[in-house]
Short mmCIF file of C-alpha atoms and ligand atoms in Angstrom, two decimals:
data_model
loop_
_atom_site.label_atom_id
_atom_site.label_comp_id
_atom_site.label_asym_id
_atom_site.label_seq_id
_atom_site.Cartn_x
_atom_site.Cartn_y
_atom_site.Cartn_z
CA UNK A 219 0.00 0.00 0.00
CA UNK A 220 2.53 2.52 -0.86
CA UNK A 221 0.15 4.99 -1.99
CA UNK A 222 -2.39 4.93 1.00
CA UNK A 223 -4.64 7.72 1.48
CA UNK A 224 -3.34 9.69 4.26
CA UNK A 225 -6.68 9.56 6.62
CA UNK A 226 -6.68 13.38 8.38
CA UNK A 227 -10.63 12.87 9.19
CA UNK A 228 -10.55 11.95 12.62
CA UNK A 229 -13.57 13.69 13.48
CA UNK A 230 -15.81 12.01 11.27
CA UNK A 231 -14.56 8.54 12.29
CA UNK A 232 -12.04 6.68 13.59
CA UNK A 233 -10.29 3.29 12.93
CA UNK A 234 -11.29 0.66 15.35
CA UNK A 235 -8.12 0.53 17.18
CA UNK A 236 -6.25 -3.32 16.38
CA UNK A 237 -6.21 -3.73 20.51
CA UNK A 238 -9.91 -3.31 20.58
CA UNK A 239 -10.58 -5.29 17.32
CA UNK A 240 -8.26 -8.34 19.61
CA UNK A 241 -10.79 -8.08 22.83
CA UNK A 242 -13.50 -7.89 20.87
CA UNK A 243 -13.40 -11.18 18.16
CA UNK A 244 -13.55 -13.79 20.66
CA UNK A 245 -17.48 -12.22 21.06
CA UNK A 246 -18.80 -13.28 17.58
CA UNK A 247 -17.59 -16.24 17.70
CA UNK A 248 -16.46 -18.80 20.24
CA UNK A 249 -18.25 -16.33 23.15
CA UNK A 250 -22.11 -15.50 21.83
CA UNK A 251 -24.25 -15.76 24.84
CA UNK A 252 -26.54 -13.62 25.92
CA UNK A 253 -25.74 -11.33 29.04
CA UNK A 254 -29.49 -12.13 29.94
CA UNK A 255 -29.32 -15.78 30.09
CA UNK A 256 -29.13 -16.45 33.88
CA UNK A 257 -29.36 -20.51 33.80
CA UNK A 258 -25.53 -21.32 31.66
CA UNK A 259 -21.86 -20.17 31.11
CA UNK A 260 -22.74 -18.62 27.67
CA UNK A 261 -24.72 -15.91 29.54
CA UNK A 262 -22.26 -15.54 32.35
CA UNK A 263 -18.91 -14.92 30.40
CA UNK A 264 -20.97 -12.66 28.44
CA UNK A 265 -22.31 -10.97 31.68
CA UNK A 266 -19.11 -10.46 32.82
CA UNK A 267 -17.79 -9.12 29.85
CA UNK A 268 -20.05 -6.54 29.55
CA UNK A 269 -19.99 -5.69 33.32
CA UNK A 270 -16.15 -5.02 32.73
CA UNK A 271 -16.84 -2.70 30.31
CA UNK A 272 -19.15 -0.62 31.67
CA UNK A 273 -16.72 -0.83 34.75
CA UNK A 274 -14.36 0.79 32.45
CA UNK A 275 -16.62 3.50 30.78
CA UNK A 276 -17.45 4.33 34.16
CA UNK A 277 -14.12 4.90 34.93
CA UNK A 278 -13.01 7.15 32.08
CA UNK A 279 -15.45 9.90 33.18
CA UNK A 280 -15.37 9.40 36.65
CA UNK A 281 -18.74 7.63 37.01
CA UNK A 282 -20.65 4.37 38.72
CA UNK A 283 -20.85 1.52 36.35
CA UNK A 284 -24.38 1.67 37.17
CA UNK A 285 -24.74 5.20 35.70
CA UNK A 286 -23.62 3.76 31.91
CA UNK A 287 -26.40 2.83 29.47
CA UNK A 288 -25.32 1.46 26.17
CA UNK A 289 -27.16 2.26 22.98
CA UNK A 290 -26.20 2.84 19.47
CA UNK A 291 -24.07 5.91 19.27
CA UNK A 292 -24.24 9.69 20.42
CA UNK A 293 -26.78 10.58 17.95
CA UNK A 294 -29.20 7.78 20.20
CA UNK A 295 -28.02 9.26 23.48
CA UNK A 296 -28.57 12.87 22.83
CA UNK A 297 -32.30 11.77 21.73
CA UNK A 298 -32.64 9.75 25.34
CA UNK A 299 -31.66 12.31 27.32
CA UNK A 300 -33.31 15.01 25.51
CA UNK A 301 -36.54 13.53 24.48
CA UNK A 302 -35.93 10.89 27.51
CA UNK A 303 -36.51 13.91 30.27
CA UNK A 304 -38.71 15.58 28.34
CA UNK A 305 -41.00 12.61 28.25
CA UNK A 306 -40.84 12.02 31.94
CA UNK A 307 -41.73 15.64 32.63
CA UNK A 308 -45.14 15.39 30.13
CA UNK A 309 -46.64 13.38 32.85
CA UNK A 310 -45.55 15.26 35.72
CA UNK A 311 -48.05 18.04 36.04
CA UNK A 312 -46.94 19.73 39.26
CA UNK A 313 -43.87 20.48 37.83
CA UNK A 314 -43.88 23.51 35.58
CA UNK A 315 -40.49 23.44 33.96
CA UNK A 316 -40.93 23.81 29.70
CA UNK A 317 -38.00 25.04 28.34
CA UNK A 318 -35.11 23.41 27.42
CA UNK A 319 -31.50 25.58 26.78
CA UNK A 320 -29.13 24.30 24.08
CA UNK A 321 -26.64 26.26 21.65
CA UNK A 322 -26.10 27.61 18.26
CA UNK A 323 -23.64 25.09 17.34
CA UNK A 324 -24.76 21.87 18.48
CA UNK A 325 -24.40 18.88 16.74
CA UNK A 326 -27.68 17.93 14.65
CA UNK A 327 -28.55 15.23 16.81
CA UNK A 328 -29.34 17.52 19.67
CA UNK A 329 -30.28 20.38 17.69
CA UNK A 330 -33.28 18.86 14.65
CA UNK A 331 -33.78 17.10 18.94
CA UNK A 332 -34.81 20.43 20.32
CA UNK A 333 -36.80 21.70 17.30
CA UNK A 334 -38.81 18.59 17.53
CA UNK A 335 -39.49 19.05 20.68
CA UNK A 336 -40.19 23.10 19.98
CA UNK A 337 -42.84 21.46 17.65
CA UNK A 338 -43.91 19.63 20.42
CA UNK A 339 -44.94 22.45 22.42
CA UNK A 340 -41.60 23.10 24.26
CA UNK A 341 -40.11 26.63 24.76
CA UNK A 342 -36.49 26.10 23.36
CA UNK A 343 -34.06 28.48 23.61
CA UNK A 344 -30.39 28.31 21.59
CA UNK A 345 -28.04 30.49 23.00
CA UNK A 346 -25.31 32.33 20.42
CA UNK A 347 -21.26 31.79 20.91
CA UNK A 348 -18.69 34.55 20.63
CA UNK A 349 -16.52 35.01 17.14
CA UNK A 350 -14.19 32.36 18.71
CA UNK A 351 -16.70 29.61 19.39
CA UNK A 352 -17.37 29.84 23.06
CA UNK A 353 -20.78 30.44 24.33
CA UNK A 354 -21.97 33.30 24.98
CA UNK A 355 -21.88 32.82 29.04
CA UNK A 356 -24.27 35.88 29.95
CA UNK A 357 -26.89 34.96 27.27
CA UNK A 358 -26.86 31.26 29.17
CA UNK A 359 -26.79 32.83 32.84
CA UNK A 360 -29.83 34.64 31.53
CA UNK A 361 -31.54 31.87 29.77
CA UNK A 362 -31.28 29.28 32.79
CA UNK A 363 -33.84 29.99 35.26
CA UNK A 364 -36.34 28.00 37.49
CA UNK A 365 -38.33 26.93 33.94
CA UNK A 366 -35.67 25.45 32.66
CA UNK A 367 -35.87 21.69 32.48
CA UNK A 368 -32.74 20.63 30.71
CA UNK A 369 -29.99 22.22 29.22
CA UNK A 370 -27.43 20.52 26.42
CA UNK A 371 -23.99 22.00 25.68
CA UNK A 372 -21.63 20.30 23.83
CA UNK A 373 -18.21 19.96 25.38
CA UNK A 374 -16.37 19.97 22.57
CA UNK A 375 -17.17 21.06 18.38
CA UNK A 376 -16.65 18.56 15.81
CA UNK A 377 -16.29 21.01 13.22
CA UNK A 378 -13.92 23.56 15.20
CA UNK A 379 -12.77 21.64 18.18
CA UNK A 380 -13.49 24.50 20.65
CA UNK A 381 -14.28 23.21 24.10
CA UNK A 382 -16.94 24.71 26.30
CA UNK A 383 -16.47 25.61 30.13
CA UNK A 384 -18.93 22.59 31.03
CA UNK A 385 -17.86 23.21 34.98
CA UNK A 386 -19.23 26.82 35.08
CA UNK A 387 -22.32 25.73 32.86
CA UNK A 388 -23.09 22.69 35.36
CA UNK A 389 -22.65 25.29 38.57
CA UNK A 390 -25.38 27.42 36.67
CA UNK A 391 -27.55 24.40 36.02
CA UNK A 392 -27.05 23.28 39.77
CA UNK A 393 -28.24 26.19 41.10
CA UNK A 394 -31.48 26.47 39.15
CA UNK A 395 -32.43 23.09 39.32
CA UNK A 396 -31.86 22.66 36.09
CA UNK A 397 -30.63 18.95 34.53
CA UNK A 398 -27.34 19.41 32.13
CA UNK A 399 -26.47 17.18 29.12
CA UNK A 400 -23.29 17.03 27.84
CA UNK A 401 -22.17 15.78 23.80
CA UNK A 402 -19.10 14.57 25.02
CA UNK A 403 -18.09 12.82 21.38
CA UNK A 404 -15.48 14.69 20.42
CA UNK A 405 -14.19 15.34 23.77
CA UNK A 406 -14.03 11.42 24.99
CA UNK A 407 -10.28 9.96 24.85
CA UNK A 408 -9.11 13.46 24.37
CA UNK A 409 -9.18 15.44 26.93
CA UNK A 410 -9.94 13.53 31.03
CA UNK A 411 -13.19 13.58 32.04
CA UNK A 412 -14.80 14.23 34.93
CA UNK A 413 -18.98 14.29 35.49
CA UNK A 414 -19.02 14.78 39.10
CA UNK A 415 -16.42 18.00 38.79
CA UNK A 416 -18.33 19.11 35.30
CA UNK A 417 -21.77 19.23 37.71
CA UNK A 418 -23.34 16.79 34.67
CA UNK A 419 -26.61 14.86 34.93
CA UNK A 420 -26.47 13.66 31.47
CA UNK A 421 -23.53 12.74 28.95
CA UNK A 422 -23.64 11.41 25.64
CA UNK A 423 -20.68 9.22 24.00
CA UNK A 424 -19.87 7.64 20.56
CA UNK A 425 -17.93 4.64 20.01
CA UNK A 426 -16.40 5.28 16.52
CA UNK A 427 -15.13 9.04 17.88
CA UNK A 428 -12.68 7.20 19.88
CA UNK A 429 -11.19 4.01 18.18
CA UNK A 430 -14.51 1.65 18.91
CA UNK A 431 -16.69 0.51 16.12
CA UNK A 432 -19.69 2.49 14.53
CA UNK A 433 -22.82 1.37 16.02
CA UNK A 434 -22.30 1.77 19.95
CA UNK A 435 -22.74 5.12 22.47
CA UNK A 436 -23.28 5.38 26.23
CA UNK A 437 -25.54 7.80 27.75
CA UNK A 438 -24.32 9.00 31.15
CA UNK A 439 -27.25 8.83 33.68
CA UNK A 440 -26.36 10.39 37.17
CA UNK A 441 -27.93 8.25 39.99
CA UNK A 442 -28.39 10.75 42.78
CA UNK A 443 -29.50 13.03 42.43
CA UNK A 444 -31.52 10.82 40.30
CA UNK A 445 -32.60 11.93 36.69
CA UNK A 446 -36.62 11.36 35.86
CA UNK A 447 -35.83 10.02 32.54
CA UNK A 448 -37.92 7.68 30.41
CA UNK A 449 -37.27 5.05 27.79
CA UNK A 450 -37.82 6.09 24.22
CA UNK A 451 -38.69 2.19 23.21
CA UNK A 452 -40.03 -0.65 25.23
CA UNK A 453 -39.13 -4.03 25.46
CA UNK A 454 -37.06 -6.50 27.68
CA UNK A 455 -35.86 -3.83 30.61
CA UNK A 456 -32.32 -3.91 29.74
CA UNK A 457 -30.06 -1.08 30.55
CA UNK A 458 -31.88 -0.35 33.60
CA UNK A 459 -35.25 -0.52 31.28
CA UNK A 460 -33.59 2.67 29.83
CA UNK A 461 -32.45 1.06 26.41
CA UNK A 462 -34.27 -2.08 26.30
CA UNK A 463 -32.90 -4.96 23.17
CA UNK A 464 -30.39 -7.72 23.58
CA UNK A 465 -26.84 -5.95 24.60
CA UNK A 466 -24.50 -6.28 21.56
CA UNK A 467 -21.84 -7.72 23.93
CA UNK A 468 -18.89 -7.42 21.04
CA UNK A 469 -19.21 -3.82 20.62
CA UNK A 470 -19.79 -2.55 24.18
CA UNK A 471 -16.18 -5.01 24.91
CA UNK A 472 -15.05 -2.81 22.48
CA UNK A 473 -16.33 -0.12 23.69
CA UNK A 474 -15.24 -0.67 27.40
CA UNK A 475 -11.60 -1.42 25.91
CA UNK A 476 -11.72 1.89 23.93
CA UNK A 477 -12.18 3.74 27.50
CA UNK A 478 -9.91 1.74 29.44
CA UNK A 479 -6.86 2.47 26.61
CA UNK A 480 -8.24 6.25 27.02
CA UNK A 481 -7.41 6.34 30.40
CA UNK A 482 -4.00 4.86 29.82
CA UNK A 483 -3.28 6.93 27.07
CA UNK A 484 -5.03 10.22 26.36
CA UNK A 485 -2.23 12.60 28.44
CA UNK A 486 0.61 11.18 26.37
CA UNK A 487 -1.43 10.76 23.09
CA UNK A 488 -2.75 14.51 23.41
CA UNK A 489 0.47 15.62 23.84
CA UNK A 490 1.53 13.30 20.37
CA UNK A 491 -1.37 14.66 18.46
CA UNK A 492 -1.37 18.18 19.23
CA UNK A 493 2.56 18.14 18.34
CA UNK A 494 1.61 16.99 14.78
CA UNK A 495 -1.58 19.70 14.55
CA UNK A 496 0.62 22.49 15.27
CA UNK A 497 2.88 21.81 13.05
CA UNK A 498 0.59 21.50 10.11
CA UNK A 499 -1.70 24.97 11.26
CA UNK A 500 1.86 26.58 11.18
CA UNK A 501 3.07 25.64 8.28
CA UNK A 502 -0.68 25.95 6.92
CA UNK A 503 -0.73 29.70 7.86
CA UNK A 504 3.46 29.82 5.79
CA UNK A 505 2.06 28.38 2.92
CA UNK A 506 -1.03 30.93 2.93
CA UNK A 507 -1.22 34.08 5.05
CA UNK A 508 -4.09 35.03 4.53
CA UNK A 509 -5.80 31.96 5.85
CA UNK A 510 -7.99 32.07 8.94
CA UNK A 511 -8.34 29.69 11.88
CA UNK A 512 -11.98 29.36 13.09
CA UNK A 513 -13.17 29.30 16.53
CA UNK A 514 -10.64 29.94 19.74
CA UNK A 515 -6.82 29.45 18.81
CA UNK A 516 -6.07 27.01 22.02
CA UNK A 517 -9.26 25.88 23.77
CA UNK A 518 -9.64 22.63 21.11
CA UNK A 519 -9.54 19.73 21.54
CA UNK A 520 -5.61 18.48 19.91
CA UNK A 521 -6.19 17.12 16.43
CA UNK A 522 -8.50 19.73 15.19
CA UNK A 523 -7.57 22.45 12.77
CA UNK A 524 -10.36 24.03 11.10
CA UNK A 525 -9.12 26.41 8.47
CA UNK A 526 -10.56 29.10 6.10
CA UNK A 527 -8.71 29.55 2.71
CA UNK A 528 -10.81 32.74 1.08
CA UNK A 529 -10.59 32.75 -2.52
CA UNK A 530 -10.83 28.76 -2.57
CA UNK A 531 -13.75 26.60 -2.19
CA UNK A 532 -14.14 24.20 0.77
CA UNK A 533 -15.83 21.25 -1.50
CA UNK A 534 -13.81 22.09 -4.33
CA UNK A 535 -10.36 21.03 -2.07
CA UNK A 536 -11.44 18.57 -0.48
CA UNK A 537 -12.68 16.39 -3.25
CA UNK A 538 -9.67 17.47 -5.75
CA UNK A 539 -7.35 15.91 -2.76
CA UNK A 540 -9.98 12.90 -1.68
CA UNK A 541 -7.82 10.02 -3.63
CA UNK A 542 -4.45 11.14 -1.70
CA UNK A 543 -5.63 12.80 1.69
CA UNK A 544 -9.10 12.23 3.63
CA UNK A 545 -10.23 16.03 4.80
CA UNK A 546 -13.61 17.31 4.68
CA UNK A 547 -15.35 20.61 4.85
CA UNK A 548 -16.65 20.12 8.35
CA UNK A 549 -19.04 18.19 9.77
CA UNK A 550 -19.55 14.82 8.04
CA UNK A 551 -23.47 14.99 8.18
CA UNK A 552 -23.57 18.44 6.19
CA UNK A 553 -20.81 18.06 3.42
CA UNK A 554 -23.13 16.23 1.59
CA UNK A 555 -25.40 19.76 1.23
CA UNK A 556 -23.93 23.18 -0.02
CA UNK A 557 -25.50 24.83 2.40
CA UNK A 558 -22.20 26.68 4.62
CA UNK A 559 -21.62 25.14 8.17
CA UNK A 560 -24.25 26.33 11.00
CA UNK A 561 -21.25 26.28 13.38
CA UNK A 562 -19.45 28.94 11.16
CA UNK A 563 -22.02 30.99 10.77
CA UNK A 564 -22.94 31.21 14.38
CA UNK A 565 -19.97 32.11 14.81
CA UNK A 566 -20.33 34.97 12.32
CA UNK A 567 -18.33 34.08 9.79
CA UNK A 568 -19.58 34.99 6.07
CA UNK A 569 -21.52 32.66 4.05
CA UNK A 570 -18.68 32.68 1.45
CA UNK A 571 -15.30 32.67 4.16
CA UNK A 572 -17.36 29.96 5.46
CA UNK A 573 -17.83 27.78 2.20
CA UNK A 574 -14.05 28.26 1.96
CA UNK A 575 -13.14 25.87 5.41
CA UNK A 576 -11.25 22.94 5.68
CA UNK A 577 -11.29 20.45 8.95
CA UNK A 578 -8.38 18.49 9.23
CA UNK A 579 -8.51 16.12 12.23
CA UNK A 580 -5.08 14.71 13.26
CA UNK A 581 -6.14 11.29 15.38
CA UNK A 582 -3.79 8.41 16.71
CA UNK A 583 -2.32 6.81 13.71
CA UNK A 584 -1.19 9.85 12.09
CA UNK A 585 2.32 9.91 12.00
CA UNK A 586 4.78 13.04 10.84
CA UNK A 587 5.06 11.89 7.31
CA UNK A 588 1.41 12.28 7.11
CA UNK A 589 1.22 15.73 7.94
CA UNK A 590 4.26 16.12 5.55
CA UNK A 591 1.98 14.34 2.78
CA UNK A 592 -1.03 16.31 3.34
CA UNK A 593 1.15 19.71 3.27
CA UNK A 594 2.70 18.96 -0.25
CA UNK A 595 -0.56 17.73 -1.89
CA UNK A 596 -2.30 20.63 -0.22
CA UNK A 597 0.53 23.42 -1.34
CA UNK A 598 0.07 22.51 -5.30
CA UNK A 599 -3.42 23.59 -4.88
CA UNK A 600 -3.74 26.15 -2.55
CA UNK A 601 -1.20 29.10 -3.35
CA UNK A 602 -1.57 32.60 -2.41
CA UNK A 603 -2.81 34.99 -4.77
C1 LIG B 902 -20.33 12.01 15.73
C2 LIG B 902 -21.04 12.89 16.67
C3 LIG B 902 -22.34 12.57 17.09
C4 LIG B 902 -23.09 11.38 16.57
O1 LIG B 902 -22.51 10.20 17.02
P1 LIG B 902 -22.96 8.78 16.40
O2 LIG B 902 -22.35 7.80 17.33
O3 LIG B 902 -22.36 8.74 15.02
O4 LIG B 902 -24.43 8.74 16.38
C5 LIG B 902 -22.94 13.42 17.99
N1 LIG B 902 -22.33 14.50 18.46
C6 LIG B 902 -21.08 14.84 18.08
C7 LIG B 902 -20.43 16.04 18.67
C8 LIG B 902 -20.39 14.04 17.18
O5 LIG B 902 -19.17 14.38 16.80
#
């Protein structure tokens, strides 16, 4: 494979990392019981297996095993928590809370959430972030009153990396009464972790954001103080009758060995990958001055570099490069429409500066002669003018 395409997408997906792939095989095949089968050894390895992972979830953000729910991915969690505590409020009259805070630059998952729920007679309010992707903190301390059922902040961006001051939020949240949900994606195995010290009562994770396979999340669910939260599906009571369906024991062993390399690994590994980003946004900026770096220069997450080149078009880059390097224009849900990033232009950036950005996410197989690769095939296309 001498001409592999150099993968700098990190934020769309990662790899399943080879360690996790080992731990997780022996599940298809020799190992299939079912953690619910009580009476036999199939259903007690299997039982075990998946209480080790959620031991190790648990562990990575500072939680009680019993707090983890598996599901699909982060897209499912976000929907759980949001439309979970929603639906558990419906049938609690005495309680007046209707409205639910979230921000500007949300993932879609939690946003197209909230403005089904706004449909749904809830008063949603999205709160606006500051030219370098932070949220605006006196819009939210103005928003989050005694009303306020829920509240969702991401804690970090997927298209800009920026990561939001989820301590302060959850102290804001704490003292109204308010629950907080955190899209922890793209900050899992990248930065530590901590629910009790970020004040969360809900946190979303995905699987294939942090070297796991596509097709598993975990939703955070604090225990006490407890969170009134109810199923979206019915079934078998599973998951604390949260997430009812047979547990798909392979990927939540892969997902529990995901978190337990994380906690071995992330302070080196961010250390690694931030080494490699700064050395391509430098040599980025050399190679064109008049580029521009979107949202706050040093609170991202390592790995992200999110880059405006005006004159050029985003789309028109990306897929000129696609057979040598893997970039993409932001998000991986919205490349596919024209339509400029939401995050962007929240953040005020012009429809055309923003149809001009490039997100390059540096990840844990990139190596230096990848970032040397993606410089040269980048620098016969994009020249100053
Ligand atoms: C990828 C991503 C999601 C969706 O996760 P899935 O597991 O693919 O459903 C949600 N939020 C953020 C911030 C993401 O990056």
């Amino acid at each position: 494979m001498g001409n592999k395409v150099v993968y700098l997408d990190n934020q769309a997906t990662t790899p399943v990392d080879p360690l996790v792939l080992d731990v997780m095989q022996p599940y298809f095949s020799k190992e299939y019981g079912n953690p619910h089968s009580t009476g036999h050894a199939y259903g007690w390895n299997a039982e075990t297996a998946v209480n080790y992972s959620r031991q190790n979830v648990a562990a990575m953000i500072g939680a009680d095993a019993r707090e983890i729910i598996f599901t699909s991915g982060a897209t499912e969690s976000c929907n759980l928590a949001l439309r979970g505590v929603a639906g558990a409020q419906e049938k609690n009259s005495a309680n007046s809370r209707r409205k639910i805070v979230t921000t500007a630059i949300e993932h879609p998952c939690v946003l197209e959430t909230c403005e089904d729920l706004k449909k749904s007679g809830w008063d949603v309010i999205i709160i606006g972030v500051g030219p370098d992707g932070l949220v605006n903190m006196d819009e939210l301390y103005g928003a989050v009153d005694e009303q306020t059922l829920i509240v969702s902040v991401m804690a970090a961006n997927n298209e800009i990396g920026v990561m939001q001051p989820i301590e302060e939020i959850g102290e804001i949240c704490q003292a109204k009464g308010a629950y907080l949900h955190t899209d922890a994606a793209q900050a899992a195995g990248k930065v530590p972790i901590d629910v009790r010290r970020w004040n969360v009562d809900l946190m979303s994770l995905s699987g294939h954001k942090m070297y796991a396979p596509k097709g598993i999340g975990v939703l955070f669910v604090r225990w006490r103080p407890s969170v009134r939260i109810k199923p979206l599906i019915t079934g078998g009571g599973q998951e604390r009758g949260l997430r009812p369906g047979t547990i798909p024991v392979a990927h939540v062993v892969g997902m529990g060995e995901a978190c337990r390399i994380a906690v071995e690994t992330t302070e080196k590994e961010s250390v690694a990958v931030r080494k490699l980003t700064d050395k391509l946004r430098l040599k980025l900026f050399e190679m064109y001055p008049d580029a521009i770096l979107f949202g706050h220069w040093e609170r991202r997450v390592p790995g992200n570099i999110n880059i405006g080149f005006p004159g050029f078009s985003g789309e028109d880059i990306v897929s000129s490069v696609g057979d040598k390097i893997a970039i993409s224009t932001g998000s991986a849900c919205s490349s596919a429409k024209v339509e400029p990033s939401h995050v962007l232009l929240a953040l005020g950036v012009g429809e055309e500066t923003a149809q001009s950005a490039l997100r390059i996410s540096v990840g844990r197989f990139n190596t230096e002669s990848d970032i040397d690769k993606a410089l040269q095939v980048l620098s016969e296309i994009i020249k100053n003018p």
